Short mmCIF file of C-alpha atoms in Angstrom, two decimals:
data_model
loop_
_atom_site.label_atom_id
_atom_site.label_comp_id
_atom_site.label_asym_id
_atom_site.label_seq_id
_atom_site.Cartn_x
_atom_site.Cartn_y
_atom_site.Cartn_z
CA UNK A 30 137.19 51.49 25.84
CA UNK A 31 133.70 50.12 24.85
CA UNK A 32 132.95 48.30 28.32
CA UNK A 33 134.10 51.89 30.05
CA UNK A 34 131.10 53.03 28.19
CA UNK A 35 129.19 50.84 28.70
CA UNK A 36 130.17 51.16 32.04
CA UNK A 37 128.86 55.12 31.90
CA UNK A 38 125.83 54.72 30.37
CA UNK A 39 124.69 52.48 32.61
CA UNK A 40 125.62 54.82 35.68
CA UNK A 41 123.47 57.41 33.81
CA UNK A 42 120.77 55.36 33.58
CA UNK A 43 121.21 54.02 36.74
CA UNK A 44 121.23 57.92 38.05
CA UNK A 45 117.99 59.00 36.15
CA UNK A 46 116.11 55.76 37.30
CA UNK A 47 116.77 56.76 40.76
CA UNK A 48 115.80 60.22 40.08
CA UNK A 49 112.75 59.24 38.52
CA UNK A 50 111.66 56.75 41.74
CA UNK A 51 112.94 59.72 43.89
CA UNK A 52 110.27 62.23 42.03
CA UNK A 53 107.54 59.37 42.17
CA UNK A 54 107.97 59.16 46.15
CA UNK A 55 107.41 63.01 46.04
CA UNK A 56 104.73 62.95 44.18
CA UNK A 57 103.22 59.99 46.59
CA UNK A 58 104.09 62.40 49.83
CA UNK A 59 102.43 65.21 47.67
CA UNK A 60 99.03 63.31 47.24
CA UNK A 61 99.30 62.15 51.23
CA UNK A 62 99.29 65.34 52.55
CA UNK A 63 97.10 66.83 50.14
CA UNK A 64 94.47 63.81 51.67
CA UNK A 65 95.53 64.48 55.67
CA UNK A 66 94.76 67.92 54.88
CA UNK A 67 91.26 67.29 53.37
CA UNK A 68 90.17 64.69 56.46
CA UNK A 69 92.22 65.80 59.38
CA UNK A 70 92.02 70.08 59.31
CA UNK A 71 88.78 71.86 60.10
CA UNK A 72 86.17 72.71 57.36
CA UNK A 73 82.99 74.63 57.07
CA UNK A 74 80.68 72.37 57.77
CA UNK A 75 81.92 71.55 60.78
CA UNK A 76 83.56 74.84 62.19
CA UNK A 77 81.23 77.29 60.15
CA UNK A 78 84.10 80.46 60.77
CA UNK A 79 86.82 77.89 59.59
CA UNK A 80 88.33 77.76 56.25
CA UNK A 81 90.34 75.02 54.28
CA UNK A 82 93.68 77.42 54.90
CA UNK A 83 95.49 73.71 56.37
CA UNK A 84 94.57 71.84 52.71
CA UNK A 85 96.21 75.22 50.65
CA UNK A 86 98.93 75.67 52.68
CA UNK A 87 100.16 72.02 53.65
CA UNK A 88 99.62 71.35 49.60
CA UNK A 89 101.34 73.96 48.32
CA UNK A 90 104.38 73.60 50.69
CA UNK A 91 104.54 70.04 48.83
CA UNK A 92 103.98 70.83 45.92
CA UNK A 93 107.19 73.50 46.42
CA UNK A 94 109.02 70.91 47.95
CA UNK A 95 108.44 68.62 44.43
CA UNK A 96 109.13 70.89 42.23
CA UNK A 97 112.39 72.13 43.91
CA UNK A 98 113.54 68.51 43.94
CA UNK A 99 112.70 67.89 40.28
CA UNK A 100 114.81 71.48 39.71
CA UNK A 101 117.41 69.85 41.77
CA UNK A 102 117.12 66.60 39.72
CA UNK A 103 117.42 68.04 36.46
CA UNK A 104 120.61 69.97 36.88
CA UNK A 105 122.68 67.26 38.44
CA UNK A 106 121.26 64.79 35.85
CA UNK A 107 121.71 66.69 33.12
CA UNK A 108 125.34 66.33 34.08
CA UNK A 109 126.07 62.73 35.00
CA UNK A 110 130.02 63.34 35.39
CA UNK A 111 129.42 66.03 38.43
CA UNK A 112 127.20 63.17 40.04
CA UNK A 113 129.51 60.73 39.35
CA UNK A 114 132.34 62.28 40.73
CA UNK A 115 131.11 63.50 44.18
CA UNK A 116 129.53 60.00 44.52
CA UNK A 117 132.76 58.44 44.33
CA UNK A 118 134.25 61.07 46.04
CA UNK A 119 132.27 60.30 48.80
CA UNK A 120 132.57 56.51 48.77
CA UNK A 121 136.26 56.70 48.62
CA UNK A 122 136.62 58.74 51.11
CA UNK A 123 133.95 58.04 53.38
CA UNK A 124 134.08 58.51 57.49
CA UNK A 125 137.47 60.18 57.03
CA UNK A 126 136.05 63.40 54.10
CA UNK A 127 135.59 66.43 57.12
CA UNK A 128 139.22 65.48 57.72
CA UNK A 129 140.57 65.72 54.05
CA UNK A 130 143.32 68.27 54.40
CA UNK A 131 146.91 68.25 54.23
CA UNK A 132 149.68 68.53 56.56
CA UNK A 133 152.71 70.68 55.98
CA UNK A 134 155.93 69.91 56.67
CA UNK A 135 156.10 72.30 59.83
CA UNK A 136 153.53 70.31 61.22
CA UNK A 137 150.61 73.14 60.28
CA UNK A 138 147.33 72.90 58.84
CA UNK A 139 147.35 74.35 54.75
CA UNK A 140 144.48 73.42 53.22
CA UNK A 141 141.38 73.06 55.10
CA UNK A 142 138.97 71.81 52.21
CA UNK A 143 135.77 70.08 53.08
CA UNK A 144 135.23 71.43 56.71
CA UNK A 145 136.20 75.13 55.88
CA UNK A 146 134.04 74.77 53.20
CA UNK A 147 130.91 73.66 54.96
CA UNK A 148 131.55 75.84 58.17
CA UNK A 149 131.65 78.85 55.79
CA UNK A 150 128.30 77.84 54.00
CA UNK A 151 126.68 76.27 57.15
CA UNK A 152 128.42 76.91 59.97
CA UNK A 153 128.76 74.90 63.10
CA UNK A 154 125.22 73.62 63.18
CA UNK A 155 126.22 72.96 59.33
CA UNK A 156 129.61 70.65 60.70
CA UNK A 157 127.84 69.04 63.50
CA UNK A 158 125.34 67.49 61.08
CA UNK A 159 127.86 66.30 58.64
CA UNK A 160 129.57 64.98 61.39
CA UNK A 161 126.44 62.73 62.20
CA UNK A 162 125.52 61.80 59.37
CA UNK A 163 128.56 60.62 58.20
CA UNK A 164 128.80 58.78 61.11
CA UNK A 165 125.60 57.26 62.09
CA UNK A 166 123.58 57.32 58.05
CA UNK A 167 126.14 57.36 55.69
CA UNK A 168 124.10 56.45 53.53
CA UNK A 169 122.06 59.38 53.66
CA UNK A 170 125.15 61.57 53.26
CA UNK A 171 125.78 59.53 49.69
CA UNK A 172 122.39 59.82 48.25
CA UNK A 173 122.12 63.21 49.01
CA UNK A 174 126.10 64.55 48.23
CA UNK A 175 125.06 65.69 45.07
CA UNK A 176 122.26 68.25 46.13
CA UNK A 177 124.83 69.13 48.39
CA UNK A 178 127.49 70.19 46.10
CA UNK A 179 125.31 71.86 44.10
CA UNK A 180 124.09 74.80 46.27
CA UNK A 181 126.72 74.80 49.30
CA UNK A 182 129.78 73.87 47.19
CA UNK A 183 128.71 75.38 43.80
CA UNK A 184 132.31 77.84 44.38
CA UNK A 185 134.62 75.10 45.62
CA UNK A 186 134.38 72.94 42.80
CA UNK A 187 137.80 73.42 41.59
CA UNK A 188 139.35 72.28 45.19
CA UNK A 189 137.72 68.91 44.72
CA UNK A 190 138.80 68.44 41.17
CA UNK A 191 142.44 69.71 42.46
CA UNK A 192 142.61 67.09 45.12
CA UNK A 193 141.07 64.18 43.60
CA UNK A 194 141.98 64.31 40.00
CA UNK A 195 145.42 66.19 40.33
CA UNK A 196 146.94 64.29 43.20
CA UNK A 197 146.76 61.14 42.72
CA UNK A 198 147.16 60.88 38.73
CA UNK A 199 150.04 63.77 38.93
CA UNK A 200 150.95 64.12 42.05
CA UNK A 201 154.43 65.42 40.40
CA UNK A 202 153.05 68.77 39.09
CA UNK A 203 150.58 69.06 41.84
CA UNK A 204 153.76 69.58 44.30
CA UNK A 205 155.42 71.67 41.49
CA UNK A 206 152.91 73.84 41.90
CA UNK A 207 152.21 73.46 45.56
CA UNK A 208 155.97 74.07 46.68
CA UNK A 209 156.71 77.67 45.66
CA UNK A 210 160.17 77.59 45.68
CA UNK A 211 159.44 74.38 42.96
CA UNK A 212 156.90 76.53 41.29
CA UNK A 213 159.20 79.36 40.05
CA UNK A 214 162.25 77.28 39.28
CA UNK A 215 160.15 75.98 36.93
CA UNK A 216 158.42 78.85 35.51
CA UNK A 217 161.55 80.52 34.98
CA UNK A 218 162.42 77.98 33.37
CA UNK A 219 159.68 77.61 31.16
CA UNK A 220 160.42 81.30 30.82
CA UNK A 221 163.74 80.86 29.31
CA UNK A 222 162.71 78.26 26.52
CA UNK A 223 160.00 80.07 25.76
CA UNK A 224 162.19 83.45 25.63
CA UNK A 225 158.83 84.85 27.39
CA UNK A 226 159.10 88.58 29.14
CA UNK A 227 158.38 88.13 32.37
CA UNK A 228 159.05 89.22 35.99
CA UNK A 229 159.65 87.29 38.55
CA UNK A 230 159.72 88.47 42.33
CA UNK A 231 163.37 88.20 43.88
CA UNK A 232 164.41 85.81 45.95
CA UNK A 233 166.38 86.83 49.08
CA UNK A 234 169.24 84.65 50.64
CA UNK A 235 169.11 85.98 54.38
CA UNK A 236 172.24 87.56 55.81
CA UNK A 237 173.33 88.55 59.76
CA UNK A 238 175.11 91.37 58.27
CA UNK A 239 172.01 92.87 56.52
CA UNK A 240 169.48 94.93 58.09
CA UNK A 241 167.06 95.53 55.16
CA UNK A 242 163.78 94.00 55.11
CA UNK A 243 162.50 90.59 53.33
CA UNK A 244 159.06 89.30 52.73
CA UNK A 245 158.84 85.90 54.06
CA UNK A 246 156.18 82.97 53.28
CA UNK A 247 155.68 79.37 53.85
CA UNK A 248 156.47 77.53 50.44
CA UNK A 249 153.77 74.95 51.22
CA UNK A 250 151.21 77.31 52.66
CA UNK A 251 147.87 78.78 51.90
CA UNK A 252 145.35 81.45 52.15
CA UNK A 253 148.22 83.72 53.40
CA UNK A 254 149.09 82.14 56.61
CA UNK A 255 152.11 82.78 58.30
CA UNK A 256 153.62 85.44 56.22
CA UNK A 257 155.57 88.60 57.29
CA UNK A 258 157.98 91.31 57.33
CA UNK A 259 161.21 91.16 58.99
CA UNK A 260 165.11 92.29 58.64
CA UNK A 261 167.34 89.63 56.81
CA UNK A 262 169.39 89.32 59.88
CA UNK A 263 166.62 88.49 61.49
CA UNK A 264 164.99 85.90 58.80
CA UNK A 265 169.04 84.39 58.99
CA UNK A 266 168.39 84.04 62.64
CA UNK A 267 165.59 81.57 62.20
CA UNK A 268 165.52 77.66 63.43
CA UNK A 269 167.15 75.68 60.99
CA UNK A 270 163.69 73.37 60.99
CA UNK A 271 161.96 76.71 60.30
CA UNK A 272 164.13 78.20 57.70
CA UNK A 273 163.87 75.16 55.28
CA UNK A 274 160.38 75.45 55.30
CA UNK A 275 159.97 79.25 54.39
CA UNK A 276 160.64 81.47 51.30
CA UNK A 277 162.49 84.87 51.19
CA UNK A 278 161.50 87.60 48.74
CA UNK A 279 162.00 91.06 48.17
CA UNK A 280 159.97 93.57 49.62
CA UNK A 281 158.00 95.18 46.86
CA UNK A 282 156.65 98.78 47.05
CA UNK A 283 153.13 99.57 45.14
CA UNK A 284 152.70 101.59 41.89
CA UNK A 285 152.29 105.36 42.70
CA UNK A 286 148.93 105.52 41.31
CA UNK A 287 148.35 102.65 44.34
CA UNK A 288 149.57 104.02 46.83
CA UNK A 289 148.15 107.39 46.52
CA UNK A 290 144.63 105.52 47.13
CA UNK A 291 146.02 103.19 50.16
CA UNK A 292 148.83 105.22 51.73
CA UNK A 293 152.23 104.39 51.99
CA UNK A 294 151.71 102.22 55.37
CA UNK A 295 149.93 99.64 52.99
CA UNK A 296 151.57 96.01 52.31
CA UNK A 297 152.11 95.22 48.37
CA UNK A 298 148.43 95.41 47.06
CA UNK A 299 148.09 92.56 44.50
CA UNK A 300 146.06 91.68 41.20
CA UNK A 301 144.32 88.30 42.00
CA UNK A 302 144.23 86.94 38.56
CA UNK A 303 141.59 83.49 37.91
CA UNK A 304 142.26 81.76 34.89
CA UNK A 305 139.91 78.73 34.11
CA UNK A 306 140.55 75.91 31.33
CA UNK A 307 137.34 73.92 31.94
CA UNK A 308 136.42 74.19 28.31
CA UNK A 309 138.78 73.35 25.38
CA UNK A 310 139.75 76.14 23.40
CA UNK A 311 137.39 78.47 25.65
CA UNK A 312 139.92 80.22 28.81
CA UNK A 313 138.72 82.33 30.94
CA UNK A 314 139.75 85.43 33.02
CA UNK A 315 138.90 86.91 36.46
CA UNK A 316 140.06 89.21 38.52
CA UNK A 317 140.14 91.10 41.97
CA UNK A 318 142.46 93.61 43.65
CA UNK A 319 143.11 93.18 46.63
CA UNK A 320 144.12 95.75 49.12
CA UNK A 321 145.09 95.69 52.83
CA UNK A 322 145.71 98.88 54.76
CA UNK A 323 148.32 97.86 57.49
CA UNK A 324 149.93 94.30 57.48
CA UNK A 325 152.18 92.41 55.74
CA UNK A 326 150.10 91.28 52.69
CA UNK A 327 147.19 91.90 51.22
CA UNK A 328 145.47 88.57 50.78
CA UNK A 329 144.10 88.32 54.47
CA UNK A 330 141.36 88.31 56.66
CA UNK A 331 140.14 91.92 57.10
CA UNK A 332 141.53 92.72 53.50
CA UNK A 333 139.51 95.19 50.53
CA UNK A 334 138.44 93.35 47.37
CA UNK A 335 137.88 95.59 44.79
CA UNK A 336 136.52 94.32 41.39
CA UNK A 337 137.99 94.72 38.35
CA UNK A 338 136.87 95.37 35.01
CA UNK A 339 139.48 93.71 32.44
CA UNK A 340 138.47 95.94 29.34
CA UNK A 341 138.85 98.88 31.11
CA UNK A 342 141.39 98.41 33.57
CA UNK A 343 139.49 99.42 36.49
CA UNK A 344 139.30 98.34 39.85
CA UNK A 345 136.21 99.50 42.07
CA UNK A 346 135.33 99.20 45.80
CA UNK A 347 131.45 98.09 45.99
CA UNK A 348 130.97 99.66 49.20
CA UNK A 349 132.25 103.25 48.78
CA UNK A 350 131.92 103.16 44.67
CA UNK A 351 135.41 104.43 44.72
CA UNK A 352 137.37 103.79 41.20
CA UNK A 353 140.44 103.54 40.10
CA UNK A 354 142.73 103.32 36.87
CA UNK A 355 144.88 100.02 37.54
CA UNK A 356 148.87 100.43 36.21
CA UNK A 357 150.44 97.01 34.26
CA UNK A 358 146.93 95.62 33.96
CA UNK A 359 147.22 94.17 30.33
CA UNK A 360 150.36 92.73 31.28
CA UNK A 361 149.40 91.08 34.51
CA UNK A 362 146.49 89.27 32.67
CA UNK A 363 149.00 88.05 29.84
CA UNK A 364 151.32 86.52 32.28
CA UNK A 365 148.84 85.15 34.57
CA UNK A 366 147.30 83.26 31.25
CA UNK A 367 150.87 82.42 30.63
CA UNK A 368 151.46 80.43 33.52
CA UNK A 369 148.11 78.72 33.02
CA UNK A 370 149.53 77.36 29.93
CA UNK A 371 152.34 75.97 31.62
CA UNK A 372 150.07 74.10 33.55
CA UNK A 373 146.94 73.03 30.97
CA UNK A 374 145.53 69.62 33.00
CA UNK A 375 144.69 72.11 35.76
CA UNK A 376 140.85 73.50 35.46
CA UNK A 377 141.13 76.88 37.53
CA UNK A 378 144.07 78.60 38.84
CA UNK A 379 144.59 81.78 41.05
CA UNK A 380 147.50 83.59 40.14
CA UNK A 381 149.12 87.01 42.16
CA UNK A 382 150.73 89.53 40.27
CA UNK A 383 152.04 92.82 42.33
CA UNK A 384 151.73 95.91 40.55
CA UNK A 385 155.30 97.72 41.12
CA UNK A 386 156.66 101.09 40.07
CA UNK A 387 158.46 99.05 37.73
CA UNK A 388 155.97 96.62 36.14
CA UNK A 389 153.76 93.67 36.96
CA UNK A 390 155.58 91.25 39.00
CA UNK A 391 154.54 87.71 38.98
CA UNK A 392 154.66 86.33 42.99
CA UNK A 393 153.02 82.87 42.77
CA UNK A 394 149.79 80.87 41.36
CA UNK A 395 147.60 79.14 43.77
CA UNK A 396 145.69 75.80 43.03
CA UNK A 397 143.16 76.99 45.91
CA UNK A 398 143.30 80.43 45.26
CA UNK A 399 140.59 81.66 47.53
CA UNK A 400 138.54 82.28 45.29
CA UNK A 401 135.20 81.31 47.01
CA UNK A 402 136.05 84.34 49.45
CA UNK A 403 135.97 86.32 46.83
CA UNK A 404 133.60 85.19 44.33
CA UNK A 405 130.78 87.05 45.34
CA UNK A 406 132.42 89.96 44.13
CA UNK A 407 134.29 89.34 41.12
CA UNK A 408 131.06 87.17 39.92
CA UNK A 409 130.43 83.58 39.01
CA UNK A 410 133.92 82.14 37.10
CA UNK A 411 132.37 78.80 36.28
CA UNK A 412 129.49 76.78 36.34
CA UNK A 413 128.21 72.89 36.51
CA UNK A 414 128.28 72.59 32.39
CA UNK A 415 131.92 73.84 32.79
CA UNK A 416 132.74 71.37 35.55
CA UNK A 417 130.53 68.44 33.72
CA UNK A 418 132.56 69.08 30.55
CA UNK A 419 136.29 69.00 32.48
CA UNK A 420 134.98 65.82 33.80
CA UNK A 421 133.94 64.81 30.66
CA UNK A 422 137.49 65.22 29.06
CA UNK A 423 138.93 63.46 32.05
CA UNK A 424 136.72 60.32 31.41
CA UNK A 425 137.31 60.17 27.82
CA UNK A 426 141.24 60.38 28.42
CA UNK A 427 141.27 57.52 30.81
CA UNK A 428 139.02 55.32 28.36
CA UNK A 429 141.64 56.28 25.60
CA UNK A 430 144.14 54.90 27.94
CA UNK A 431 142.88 51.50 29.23
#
């Protein structure tokens, strides 16, 4: 335990003595320029109707470019575990981190971290120079991964923690909660020991002889891809290789009060419920509703997120200012915190709760949980001191272990 600190406080110094050379070859380009602009741009006395506009303008563009890197210096190094982590993240994974995803077992792309992350952010200019760099000045990519994360990745935090903390130390409960089918065997479960009140979204067993319609869904899949609406005879139809892979579920109408505001046509409008465990003792709640118009589910592309206040059960729709009075809110929240608890070593969940005639019914939790789609909306769930302190806890449990 005491050469693992060691071991840490000589990173952080390590970190802020690199900082500090960093901030002394600013300051160096700062005075350079500042000279070149004095000797090499026009002046006065020897272009009377010239002014010394290069020497202002060419300084204070430095000077902005200083102080933005000492702003960029103090908040990762004020938080050595963030640093840390992506620098290590980056040196394990190296040539190969654009293509960190995961393949299901159908063969199909499910999570598509690092490169949907940085196309979103900075598009395919944005992938074409991570591409080179990690290729031809890797080094460049390492020293500079932690500016990075902080302003493109500052809502995607939780992904990296998820796949680099969660897999490989538990990769048990990361497929628990990855595998759907896994997930809610085990929640109901839970559910049952705990003699807990909650409602769980029926499984279907598909039959030839039944004509009524099932939901059906990937149980390794994400950010609602492949999902749809068809009769069981149909869903009993399926490929055998195609079956195993998908889940069958009820089809679930929307509460009245719903469906008065998105029509009857409308898939099962859900209650996207975040629920964040960064900080001991301090959990935290988020939420969006989410609303398609036609479809088969309401967590898609050309989908309606509609902010929710939790105190007073609202949900509102930024661009028309429409409100309404959400049904089964206070419920929804308490289950979605309850299934947090099941899982505690996991920072940030996203869990979907469909608001029924009948109650809230609990449909899955998400590890990924989209949540950078929607964060703009819903506001900022986390920050750096909440990441720096999850990493924190994760450092001092492994020193307790060694």
């Amino acid at each position: 335990q005491a050469d693992y600190s060691v071991d840490v406080q000589k990173g952080i110094g390590l970190g802020r003595m690199r900082a500090s050379a960093m901030n002394v070859v600013w300051l160096v380009l700062v005075v350079a320029v500042a000279d070149a602009s004095t000797r090499w741009w026009p002046t006065i006395e020897t272009h009377p109707y010239s002014f010394r506009a290069g020497q202002l303008i060419l300084t204070v563009i430095a000077t902005a470019l200083l102080a933005a890197h000492a702003g960029v210096c103090w908040q990762y190094y004020q938080r050595p575990y963030v640093v840390k982590f992506y620098r290590n993240f980056v040196s394990e994974c190296g040539s190969s981190t654009t293509d960190y995803y995961t393949i299901g077992p159908d063969n199909e792309l499910i999570e598509h971290t690092w490169e949907y992350m940085v196309n979103r952010q900075a598009g395919k200019l944005g992938c074409a120079l991570d591409q080179l760099l990690r290729k031809h000045f890797p080094f460049v990519l390492h020293l500079f991964m932690p500016y990075l994360a902080l302003f493109a990745l500052r809502h995607d935090h939780h992904v990296f923690l998820d796949l680099v903390y969660l897999r490989p130390r538990n990769r048990s409960l990361y497929m628990t909660i990855a595998d759907k089918t896994k997930q809610q065997h085990f929640l109901e479960e839970r559910c049952r020991q705990q003699n807990q009140s909650v409602t769980f979204v029926k499984r279907i067993v598909p039959s030839s002889r039944d004509e009524s319609m099932v939901f059906v869904k990937p149980r390794l899949a994400a950010f609602g891809e492949d999902c749809c609406v068809m009769t069981s005879n149909s869903a009993s139809n399926l490929p055998p290789a195609r079956a195993q892979h998908m889940v069958f579920e009820e089809v679930l109408k929307n509460h009245p009060v719903v469906e008065k505001v998105v029509g009857d046509r409308a898939p099962l409008c859900t209650l996207r419920v975040w629920t964040g465990r960064w900080v001991i003792n301090k959990p935290t709640t988020h939420a969006a509703f989410l609303v398609a118009r036609s479809g088969s589910i309401s967590n898609c592309k050309n989908n309606e997120c509609w902010r929710v206040n939790l105190d007073k059960h609202t949900a509102t729709l930024q661009s028309s200012g429409t409100t309404i009075m959400l049904p089964w809110v206070a419920e929804a929240i308490s289950t979605a915190n309850w299934v947090h608890d099941q899982f505690p070593q996991v920072p940030f969940l996203g869990t979907d709760i469909g608001l029924t005639p009948d109650g809230a019914v609990l449909l899955e939790t998400n590890l990924l949980c989209s949540y950078s789609i929607y964060s703009k909306k819903v506001g900022l769930a986390y920050g750096l001191d909440d990441v720096d302190s999850f990493l924190a806890r994760q450092a001092e449990e492994k020193s307790a272990n060694l």
